[in-house]
Amino acid sequence: MKTLRLKNNLQQFVDEIDKISGINLRDCYQCGKCSAGCPMVMQMDYPPSKLIRHIQLGEREQVLTSSTIWVCVSCLTCSTRCPKDVEIAGLMDVCRELSIKEGLATREQRKIQQFHKSFLETIRSNGRLYEVMLIAKYKLRALALFQDVAKTPKMLLTGKLKLLPHKIENVEAINKIFEECDK
Amino acid sequence: MKLGYYPGCALEGSSKDYSMSLERVFKEIGVELEPIQDWNCCGASAAHSTNHKLALALPARNLALAKEQELTELFAPCPFCSKTLINTNQDILDNKYKVENGNYDGKIKVINSVDIFTRLMDKIQPKVNQERLKDLKVACYYGCLLVRPPKLLKYDDPEQPTSMDEVVKKLGAQTVDWEFKIECCGGGFTVCNEDAVLELSNKILEDAQENGAQAIIVACQMCQINLDMRQTAIEKKYNVSYNMPIIYLPQLIGLAMGIEPKELGLNMHFVPTEGVTVQAQNNPV
């Protein structure tokens, strides 16, 4: 049987994703089981199976600017149910990393990016998550200043929100890990 | 008996009730938790979503520290944490990842927040009086990362898990059959994608209620927060009424043992837990 090859510039994207993820995208035969079980599909521009089809066809821009990769909540239902063991949730991670590197997310999609960014920044400076700072940083970035204000008193009273961070002793080690991984 | 312990960030803060109840129950059965000294955050979804290397390097430091403390088993109550630790172990075992400046071999056994109680049932059972919870009907909610990805975690059935139900039945409570045991609640999107959390969590609450559950039992602090803290917003948005207590598994174990609700952090929830605690305290034992 003859295998169709994409034009070089399109094939490049497929090969790139293959190489980073170690996932053989040709295994997907578009059964749609991932999309049928995806709990976030209502917010996605392409359901997971369609996103894979776009990758198979080398359509870089459609993939890396899609809301799908940011809306995916990593529940792993797709990867669990795929009859061909395509690690779809892992594929989303790879696409997110590429999309960040290339600055391709739209404004709305950036809200989720900003949340992740704020999360990692508090870890970098304390070694552990500092929830108050995470929320403050995220709210400033996403301009969601008044969200959850009503919940705050109860959380403070019960000690569920700690005003001061717990800083680990060896924050240096964490900084080094971040420097290495940012290369 | 000593048990290696990786508490994880949330249990120090917004899920203090989870750690309080765990520690209280372990005290009751004489199991001493030994935390990893100077442990750091595992990176959770923020790391794997944006930086693959970081998602391995952060948990790897914890595992290497645990090895230095000569821990062979590690209890990680948060399913995000236990999954990232197991994932890092697997990549080390498969030679896909190497821990720098150390000889960690990927062999510390990571135990999740349901399995630990199955394993310790011989210590728990003698302290429990099944009469306390005999009239209580609950829905056991497993969520995502206790059972997924199955090839990595190798724990229970990924579509129809029963391990938590077994523990709960041994406490004397009844478990209901329902459809949403393993559906996602919206996980870490509590703050950054609230609409999704409200929609997904609403379906879970609705199904639990329809099947006669008086409470939902959870073993994940994200599930607890989404179903508990967001419940009023869900009721308002969908014009429904649940008043469904969302109880951590160790809180239910503590109640079955006759421990005071306050000592288990049950007064720290957003949805009142009296529907469950009063039953446990008033049933003659």
mmCIF file of C-alpha atoms in Angstrom, chain B residues 128-244:
data_model
loop_
_atom_site.group_PDB
_atom_site.id
_atom_site.type_symbol
_atom_site.label_atom_id
_atom_site.label_comp_id
_atom_site.label_asym_id
_atom_site.label_seq_id
_atom_site.Cartn_x
_atom_site.Cartn_y
_atom_site.Cartn_z
ATOM 1 C CA VAL B 128 -14.429 1.328 64.466
ATOM 2 C CA ASN B 129 -17.979 0.746 65.657
ATOM 3 C CA GLN B 130 -20.087 0.099 62.547
ATOM 4 C CA GLU B 131 -23.292 1.160 64.341
ATOM 5 C CA ARG B 132 -22.259 4.821 64.159
ATOM 6 C CA LEU B 133 -22.616 5.127 60.374
ATOM 7 C CA LYS B 134 -25.159 2.365 59.729
ATOM 8 C CA ASP B 135 -27.881 4.676 58.373
ATOM 9 C CA LEU B 136 -25.581 6.751 56.219
ATOM 10 C CA LYS B 137 -25.697 6.435 52.422
ATOM 11 C CA VAL B 138 -22.714 7.902 50.589
ATOM 12 C CA ALA B 139 -21.381 8.207 47.045
ATOM 13 C CA CYS B 140 -17.660 7.370 46.767
ATOM 14 C CA TYR B 141 -16.080 9.796 44.323
ATOM 15 C CA TYR B 142 -12.666 8.810 42.915
ATOM 16 C CA GLY B 143 -12.151 11.619 40.403
ATOM 17 C CA CYS B 144 -9.349 11.462 37.849
ATOM 18 C CA LEU B 145 -5.910 10.804 39.162
ATOM 19 C CA LEU B 146 -6.518 8.026 41.684
ATOM 20 C CA VAL B 147 -7.178 5.658 38.790
ATOM 21 C CA ARG B 148 -5.791 7.396 35.693
ATOM 22 C CA PRO B 149 -3.570 6.798 33.810
ATOM 23 C CA PRO B 150 -4.166 3.094 34.540
ATOM 24 C CA LYS B 151 -1.024 1.780 32.817
ATOM 25 C CA LEU B 152 1.137 3.942 35.063
ATOM 26 C CA LEU B 153 -0.785 3.744 38.339
ATOM 27 C CA LYS B 154 -1.910 0.110 38.080
ATOM 28 C CA TYR B 155 -4.523 0.794 40.738
ATOM 29 C CA ASP B 156 -8.133 -0.436 40.743
ATOM 30 C CA ASP B 157 -10.432 -0.436 37.697
ATOM 31 C CA PRO B 158 -10.165 2.848 35.750
ATOM 32 C CA GLU B 159 -13.868 2.887 34.794
ATOM 33 C CA GLN B 160 -15.567 1.143 37.737
ATOM 34 C CA PRO B 161 -13.288 1.445 40.769
ATOM 35 C CA THR B 162 -14.410 -0.167 44.036
ATOM 36 C CA SER B 163 -11.493 0.259 46.476
ATOM 37 C CA MET B 164 -12.945 3.279 48.302
ATOM 38 C CA ASP B 165 -16.393 1.660 48.433
ATOM 39 C CA GLU B 166 -14.816 -1.366 50.139
ATOM 40 C CA VAL B 167 -13.171 0.812 52.796
ATOM 41 C CA VAL B 168 -16.385 2.769 53.397
ATOM 42 C CA LYS B 169 -18.477 -0.414 53.760
ATOM 43 C CA LYS B 170 -16.058 -1.687 56.398
ATOM 44 C CA LEU B 171 -16.770 1.486 58.361
ATOM 45 C CA GLY B 172 -20.451 0.523 58.487
ATOM 46 C CA ALA B 173 -21.818 3.061 55.974
ATOM 47 C CA GLN B 174 -23.729 2.153 52.810
ATOM 48 C CA THR B 175 -22.449 3.130 49.370
ATOM 49 C CA VAL B 176 -24.716 3.995 46.439
ATOM 50 C CA ASP B 177 -24.263 2.934 42.822
ATOM 51 C CA TRP B 178 -23.845 5.988 40.654
ATOM 52 C CA GLU B 179 -22.495 7.094 37.283
ATOM 53 C CA PHE B 180 -19.993 9.809 38.162
ATOM 54 C CA LYS B 181 -17.354 7.978 40.217
ATOM 55 C CA ILE B 182 -14.519 8.834 37.846
ATOM 56 C CA GLU B 183 -15.773 11.925 36.024
ATOM 57 C CA CYS B 184 -13.680 15.093 36.291
ATOM 58 C CA CYS B 185 -14.816 17.927 38.605
ATOM 59 C CA GLY B 186 -12.734 20.562 36.805
ATOM 60 C CA GLY B 187 -9.644 19.894 38.912
ATOM 61 C CA GLY B 188 -7.168 22.742 39.127
ATOM 62 C CA PHE B 189 -9.416 25.124 37.162
ATOM 63 C CA THR B 190 -11.205 26.272 40.373
ATOM 64 C CA VAL B 191 -9.920 29.810 39.973
ATOM 65 C CA CYS B 192 -8.928 30.207 36.321
ATOM 66 C CA ASN B 193 -11.918 28.538 34.597
ATOM 67 C CA GLU B 194 -14.767 28.691 37.077
ATOM 68 C CA ASP B 195 -17.517 28.118 34.476
ATOM 69 C CA ALA B 196 -16.125 24.694 33.650
ATOM 70 C CA VAL B 197 -15.838 23.744 37.327
ATOM 71 C CA LEU B 198 -19.443 24.763 37.995
ATOM 72 C CA GLU B 199 -20.749 22.788 35.029
ATOM 73 C CA LEU B 200 -18.780 19.601 35.718
ATOM 74 C CA SER B 201 -19.235 19.646 39.488
ATOM 75 C CA ASN B 202 -22.966 20.258 39.095
ATOM 76 C CA LYS B 203 -23.352 17.006 37.139
ATOM 77 C CA ILE B 204 -21.511 15.109 39.858
ATOM 78 C CA LEU B 205 -23.651 16.561 42.656
ATOM 79 C CA GLU B 206 -26.838 15.970 40.660
ATOM 80 C CA ASP B 207 -26.094 12.303 40.035
ATOM 81 C CA ALA B 208 -25.062 11.669 43.648
ATOM 82 C CA GLN B 209 -28.300 13.236 44.883
ATOM 83 C CA GLU B 210 -30.470 11.353 42.352
ATOM 84 C CA ASN B 211 -28.986 8.086 43.555
ATOM 85 C CA GLY B 212 -29.831 8.800 47.161
ATOM 86 C CA ALA B 213 -26.444 9.832 48.555
ATOM 87 C CA GLN B 214 -26.502 11.901 51.754
ATOM 88 C CA ALA B 215 -22.848 12.834 51.329
ATOM 89 C CA ILE B 216 -20.004 12.465 48.826
ATOM 90 C CA ILE B 217 -16.758 10.906 50.041
ATOM 91 C CA VAL B 218 -13.547 12.164 48.417
ATOM 92 C CA ALA B 219 -9.827 11.452 48.588
ATOM 93 C CA CYS B 220 -8.613 14.513 46.679
ATOM 94 C CA GLN B 221 -8.507 18.084 47.937
ATOM 95 C CA MET B 222 -9.282 19.574 44.513
ATOM 96 C CA CYS B 223 -12.445 17.478 44.278
ATOM 97 C CA GLN B 224 -13.353 18.571 47.812
ATOM 98 C CA ILE B 225 -12.832 22.267 47.092
ATOM 99 C CA ASN B 226 -14.726 22.223 43.805
ATOM 100 C CA LEU B 227 -17.715 20.330 45.210
ATOM 101 C CA ASP B 228 -17.765 22.065 48.610
ATOM 102 C CA MET B 229 -16.570 25.665 48.216
ATOM 103 C CA ARG B 230 -18.270 26.028 44.809
ATOM 104 C CA GLN B 231 -21.529 24.338 45.825
ATOM 105 C CA THR B 232 -23.409 27.564 46.664
ATOM 106 C CA ALA B 233 -22.385 29.070 43.318
ATOM 107 C CA ILE B 234 -23.511 25.885 41.551
ATOM 108 C CA GLU B 235 -26.898 25.915 43.316
ATOM 109 C CA LYS B 236 -27.379 29.539 42.328
ATOM 110 C CA LYS B 237 -26.303 29.151 38.706
ATOM 111 C CA TYR B 238 -28.391 26.036 38.003
ATOM 112 C CA ASN B 239 -31.277 26.868 40.360
ATOM 113 C CA VAL B 240 -30.946 23.629 42.301
ATOM 114 C CA SER B 241 -30.560 22.659 45.941
ATOM 115 C CA TYR B 242 -28.058 20.036 47.113
ATOM 116 C CA ASN B 243 -26.812 20.831 50.608
ATOM 117 C CA MET B 244 -24.491 17.876 50.052
#
